[in-house]
Amino acid sequence: MGIRYSKVEGKFQREIVLLKSFPCAYGKCSFCNYIEDNSNNEEEINEVNLEVLKEITGEFGVLEVINSGSVFEIPKKTLEQIREVVYEKDIKILYFEIFYSYLSRLDEIINYFNEKKKVEIRFRTGIESFDNDFRRNVYKKNILLDEKKIKELSEKIYSVCLLIATQGQTKEMIKNDIEMGLKYFKAITINVFVDNGTVVKRDAELVKWFVQDMRYLFDNDRVEILIDNKDLGVFEQ
């Protein structure tokens, strides 16, 4: 079953839970094997999730929910329990993942979790790269962004996830992605790719370069860097 609850210490301290959900609405990203955790069995999904949610203490007042997709793929019963825990444990800030196609529906989640208490909802989305060609043709994430769309996205999304150190990328591409992320968004998460059985492969030389030459980013309060895909402490086996 892996580990589905963890505490993240440091500048982005929070509790984090990895929940099961229905299949990702997109599900075509070439680098992603997380969708193997998805299920169509609603009873099984809720059974797993309700046990995980019992672990939350509210210690930091910040909770992140990830689910190998978007918050909109989480069953209603699990969402109800998340809200109950958020109210009971006095969670002030709540993070959710969303896919780009759900941008017009974010108010549904904001209003749902603010029905009885004030909760700051922060949405994350995986852009992976601001290079349209690389994102669409290599990562197979078919989103086309221009400056206008990026600005609109930044008004609704708190932070974006970038995927780096994959074969075919260059140092210049990675630098530009980080620069764009910091220019438009309040925070970014940099995921250093780890081989996971998909067609996308890790570039060891880019990893070495990033860790050495871009080390200053580790001290940036707006940047979270995940060197390993288990750095958050949650993972499905």
CSV table of C-alpha atoms in Angstrom, one decimal:
chain,number,residue,atom,x,y,z
A,1,MET,CA,0.0,0.0,0.0
A,2,GLY,CA,3.0,2.3,0.4
A,3,ILE,CA,2.9,5.4,2.6
A,4,ARG,CA,0.0,7.8,2.3
A,5,TYR,CA,0.5,10.2,5.1
A,6,SER,CA,3.6,12.3,5.9
A,7,LYS,CA,4.8,15.6,7.4
A,8,VAL,CA,6.9,17.9,5.4
A,9,GLU,CA,9.3,19.9,7.5
A,10,GLY,CA,11.2,23.1,6.6
A,11,LYS,CA,10.1,26.2,4.6
A,12,PHE,CA,7.0,24.6,3.2
A,13,GLN,CA,6.0,22.7,6.3
A,14,ARG,CA,2.7,20.9,6.0
A,15,GLU,CA,0.9,17.6,6.4
A,16,ILE,CA,0.4,15.7,3.2
A,17,VAL,CA,-1.8,12.9,2.2
A,18,LEU,CA,-1.7,10.7,-1.0
A,19,LEU,CA,-5.3,9.7,-1.7
A,20,LYS,CA,-6.8,7.3,-4.2
A,21,SER,CA,-9.2,8.7,-6.8
A,22,PHE,CA,-11.0,7.9,-10.0
A,23,PRO,CA,-8.8,7.9,-13.1
A,24,CYS,CA,-7.2,11.1,-14.1
A,25,ALA,CA,-9.3,13.0,-16.6
A,26,TYR,CA,-6.4,13.3,-19.0
A,27,GLY,CA,-4.2,10.3,-18.2
A,28,LYS,CA,-1.9,10.7,-21.2
A,29,CYS,CA,1.3,12.2,-19.8
A,30,SER,CA,4.2,10.1,-21.1
A,31,PHE,CA,6.2,10.5,-17.8
A,32,CYS,CA,3.5,9.6,-15.4
A,33,ASN,CA,3.0,6.2,-13.7
A,34,TYR,CA,1.1,7.6,-10.7
A,35,ILE,CA,-2.2,7.0,-12.5
A,36,GLU,CA,-1.7,3.3,-11.7
A,37,ASP,CA,-2.9,4.2,-8.2
A,38,ASN,CA,-6.3,5.3,-9.6
A,39,SER,CA,-9.4,3.0,-9.4
A,40,ASN,CA,-13.0,2.8,-10.6
A,41,ASN,CA,-14.0,1.1,-7.4
A,42,GLU,CA,-15.6,3.9,-5.3
A,43,GLU,CA,-16.0,1.8,-2.2
A,44,GLU,CA,-12.3,0.8,-2.2
A,45,ILE,CA,-11.2,4.4,-2.9
A,46,ASN,CA,-13.2,5.7,0.1
A,47,GLU,CA,-12.1,2.9,2.4
A,48,VAL,CA,-8.5,3.7,1.8
A,49,ASN,CA,-8.9,7.4,2.0
A,50,LEU,CA,-11.0,7.6,5.1
A,51,GLU,CA,-8.3,5.6,7.0
A,52,VAL,CA,-5.5,7.9,5.7
A,53,LEU,CA,-7.5,11.1,6.7
A,54,LYS,CA,-7.5,9.8,10.4
A,55,GLU,CA,-3.8,10.5,10.5
A,56,ILE,CA,-4.2,14.3,10.1
A,57,THR,CA,-3.4,16.3,13.3
A,58,GLY,CA,-3.6,19.9,12.1
A,59,GLU,CA,-0.2,20.5,13.6
A,60,PHE,CA,0.9,23.1,11.1
A,61,GLY,CA,-2.5,24.3,10.0
A,62,VAL,CA,-1.6,23.4,6.5
A,63,LEU,CA,-2.6,20.3,4.5
A,64,GLU,CA,-1.8,19.2,1.0
A,65,VAL,CA,-4.0,16.6,-0.7
A,66,ILE,CA,-2.5,14.8,-3.7
A,67,ASN,CA,-4.3,12.1,-5.6
A,68,SER,CA,-2.6,11.1,-8.9
A,69,GLY,CA,-4.9,13.4,-10.8
A,70,SER,CA,-7.1,16.4,-9.8
A,71,VAL,CA,-9.3,17.2,-6.8
A,72,PHE,CA,-12.3,16.7,-9.1
A,73,GLU,CA,-11.5,13.0,-9.4
A,74,ILE,CA,-11.8,12.5,-5.6
A,75,PRO,CA,-15.2,10.9,-4.6
A,76,LYS,CA,-17.8,13.0,-2.8
A,77,LYS,CA,-17.6,10.9,0.4
A,78,THR,CA,-13.9,11.5,0.6
A,79,LEU,CA,-14.3,15.2,-0.1
A,80,GLU,CA,-16.8,15.4,2.7
A,81,GLN,CA,-14.4,13.8,5.1
A,82,ILE,CA,-11.6,16.1,4.0
A,83,ARG,CA,-13.8,19.1,4.8
A,84,GLU,CA,-14.8,17.7,8.1
A,85,VAL,CA,-11.2,17.1,9.1
A,86,VAL,CA,-10.2,20.6,7.9
A,87,TYR,CA,-12.8,22.2,10.1
A,88,GLU,CA,-12.2,19.9,13.1
A,89,LYS,CA,-8.4,20.3,13.0
A,90,ASP,CA,-8.5,24.0,12.2
A,91,ILE,CA,-6.7,23.8,8.9
A,92,LYS,CA,-6.1,27.3,7.5
A,93,ILE,CA,-4.4,26.5,4.2
A,94,LEU,CA,-5.4,23.6,1.9
A,95,TYR,CA,-3.5,22.6,-1.2
A,96,PHE,CA,-5.1,20.6,-4.1
A,97,GLU,CA,-3.9,19.4,-7.5
A,98,ILE,CA,-5.8,20.3,-10.6
A,99,PHE,CA,-5.5,19.7,-14.3
A,100,TYR,CA,-5.5,22.6,-16.7
A,101,SER,CA,-9.0,21.8,-18.1
A,102,TYR,CA,-10.6,22.3,-14.7
A,103,LEU,CA,-9.6,26.0,-14.5
A,104,SER,CA,-13.2,27.2,-14.9
A,105,ARG,CA,-14.4,25.0,-12.0
A,106,LEU,CA,-12.1,26.1,-9.2
A,107,ASP,CA,-14.8,28.1,-7.4
A,108,GLU,CA,-16.7,24.9,-6.8
A,109,ILE,CA,-13.9,23.7,-4.5
A,110,ILE,CA,-13.3,27.1,-2.9
A,111,ASN,CA,-17.0,27.5,-2.1
A,112,TYR,CA,-17.3,24.0,-0.9
A,113,PHE,CA,-14.5,24.2,1.6
A,114,ASN,CA,-15.5,27.7,2.8
A,115,GLU,CA,-19.1,26.9,3.5
A,116,LYS,CA,-18.7,27.1,7.3
A,117,LYS,CA,-15.1,28.3,7.9
A,118,LYS,CA,-12.6,30.4,6.1
A,119,VAL,CA,-10.0,28.2,4.4
A,120,GLU,CA,-7.4,29.4,2.0
A,121,ILE,CA,-7.4,27.1,-1.0
A,122,ARG,CA,-4.1,26.9,-3.0
A,123,PHE,CA,-4.2,25.1,-6.3
A,124,ARG,CA,-1.1,23.4,-7.9
A,125,THR,CA,-0.9,22.3,-11.5
A,126,GLY,CA,1.7,20.4,-13.4
A,127,ILE,CA,2.9,22.5,-16.3
A,128,GLU,CA,6.1,20.5,-16.4
A,129,SER,CA,7.7,22.9,-18.9
A,130,PHE,CA,6.9,26.3,-20.5
A,131,ASP,CA,8.3,25.1,-23.7
A,132,ASN,CA,5.2,24.2,-25.7
A,133,ASP,CA,7.0,21.9,-28.1
A,134,PHE,CA,8.7,19.9,-25.4
A,135,ARG,CA,5.6,19.7,-23.2
A,136,ARG,CA,3.3,18.6,-26.0
A,137,ASN,CA,5.6,16.3,-28.0
A,138,VAL,CA,7.8,14.8,-25.4
A,139,TYR,CA,5.7,14.9,-22.2
A,140,LYS,CA,2.5,14.4,-24.2
A,141,LYS,CA,0.7,17.0,-22.1
A,142,ASN,CA,-1.3,18.7,-24.8
A,143,ILE,CA,-1.6,22.2,-23.3
A,144,LEU,CA,-0.8,25.2,-25.5
A,145,LEU,CA,0.3,28.3,-23.5
A,146,ASP,CA,1.1,31.8,-24.6
A,147,GLU,CA,1.9,34.8,-22.3
A,148,LYS,CA,-1.8,35.8,-22.0
A,149,LYS,CA,-2.8,32.3,-20.9
A,150,ILE,CA,0.1,32.1,-18.5
A,151,LYS,CA,-1.0,35.3,-16.9
A,152,GLU,CA,-4.6,34.1,-16.6
A,153,LEU,CA,-3.3,30.8,-15.1
A,154,SER,CA,-1.3,32.7,-12.5
A,155,GLU,CA,-4.4,34.5,-11.3
A,156,LYS,CA,-6.0,31.2,-10.4
A,157,ILE,CA,-3.1,28.9,-9.6
A,158,TYR,CA,-0.8,29.3,-6.6
A,159,SER,CA,2.1,27.2,-7.8
A,160,VAL,CA,3.2,25.1,-10.8
A,161,CYS,CA,5.2,21.9,-10.9
A,162,LEU,CA,8.2,21.7,-13.3
A,163,LEU,CA,9.7,18.4,-14.4
A,164,ILE,CA,13.5,18.6,-15.1
A,165,ALA,CA,16.5,16.5,-16.0
A,166,THR,CA,14.9,14.4,-18.7
A,167,GLN,CA,16.6,13.4,-21.9
A,168,GLY,CA,16.1,16.0,-24.6
A,169,GLN,CA,16.0,18.9,-22.2
A,170,THR,CA,18.8,21.5,-22.2
A,171,LYS,CA,20.2,23.6,-19.4
A,172,GLU,CA,18.8,26.7,-21.1
A,173,MET,CA,15.3,25.2,-21.2
A,174,ILE,CA,15.4,24.4,-17.5
A,175,LYS,CA,16.7,27.8,-16.6
A,176,ASN,CA,13.9,29.4,-18.7
A,177,ASP,CA,11.2,27.2,-17.1
A,178,ILE,CA,12.4,28.2,-13.6
A,179,GLU,CA,12.5,31.9,-14.6
A,180,MET,CA,9.0,31.8,-16.1
A,181,GLY,CA,7.6,30.0,-13.0
A,182,LEU,CA,9.1,32.5,-10.6
A,183,LYS,CA,8.0,35.4,-12.8
A,184,TYR,CA,4.3,34.5,-12.9
A,185,PHE,CA,3.6,32.3,-9.9
A,186,LYS,CA,3.8,32.6,-6.1
A,187,ALA,CA,5.7,29.4,-5.8
A,188,ILE,CA,7.1,26.5,-7.9
A,189,THR,CA,7.9,22.9,-7.3
A,190,ILE,CA,10.9,21.5,-9.2
A,191,ASN,CA,10.7,17.7,-9.7
A,192,VAL,CA,14.0,16.1,-10.7
A,193,PHE,CA,12.9,13.2,-12.8
A,194,VAL,CA,13.5,9.6,-11.6
A,195,ASP,CA,13.2,6.7,-14.0
A,196,ASN,CA,9.9,5.1,-13.4
A,197,GLY,CA,9.4,2.6,-16.3
A,198,THR,CA,7.8,5.1,-18.7
A,199,VAL,CA,9.3,6.2,-22.0
A,200,VAL,CA,10.7,9.4,-20.5
A,201,LYS,CA,14.2,8.9,-19.2
A,202,ARG,CA,16.4,10.7,-16.7
A,203,ASP,CA,19.5,12.7,-17.9
A,204,ALA,CA,22.1,12.1,-15.2
A,205,GLU,CA,24.3,14.9,-16.5
A,206,LEU,CA,21.5,17.4,-16.1
A,207,VAL,CA,20.9,16.2,-12.6
A,208,LYS,CA,24.6,16.7,-11.7
A,209,TRP,CA,24.6,20.2,-13.3
A,210,PHE,CA,21.4,21.2,-11.5
A,211,VAL,CA,22.5,20.1,-8.1
A,212,GLN,CA,25.8,21.8,-8.4
A,213,ASP,CA,25.3,25.0,-10.5
A,214,MET,CA,21.7,25.7,-9.5
A,215,ARG,CA,22.2,25.1,-5.8
A,216,TYR,CA,21.2,28.7,-4.9
A,217,LEU,CA,17.6,27.7,-5.6
A,218,PHE,CA,17.5,25.4,-2.6
A,219,ASP,CA,17.6,28.6,-0.4
A,220,ASN,CA,14.8,30.3,-2.3
A,221,ASP,CA,11.6,30.6,-0.2
A,222,ARG,CA,9.4,30.2,-3.2
A,223,VAL,CA,11.0,27.1,-4.6
A,224,GLU,CA,10.5,23.5,-3.4
A,225,ILE,CA,12.9,21.0,-4.9
A,226,LEU,CA,12.2,17.3,-5.0
A,227,ILE,CA,15.4,15.4,-5.9
A,228,ASP,CA,13.7,12.0,-5.4
A,229,ASN,CA,10.1,11.1,-6.1
A,230,LYS,CA,9.8,10.0,-2.5
A,231,ASP,CA,11.0,13.2,-0.9
A,232,LEU,CA,7.5,14.2,0.2
A,233,GLY,CA,7.4,11.0,2.2
A,234,VAL,CA,4.3,9.6,0.5
A,235,PHE,CA,4.3,7.0,-2.3
A,236,GLU,CA,2.3,4.1,-3.6
A,237,GLN,CA,4.0,0.8,-4.1
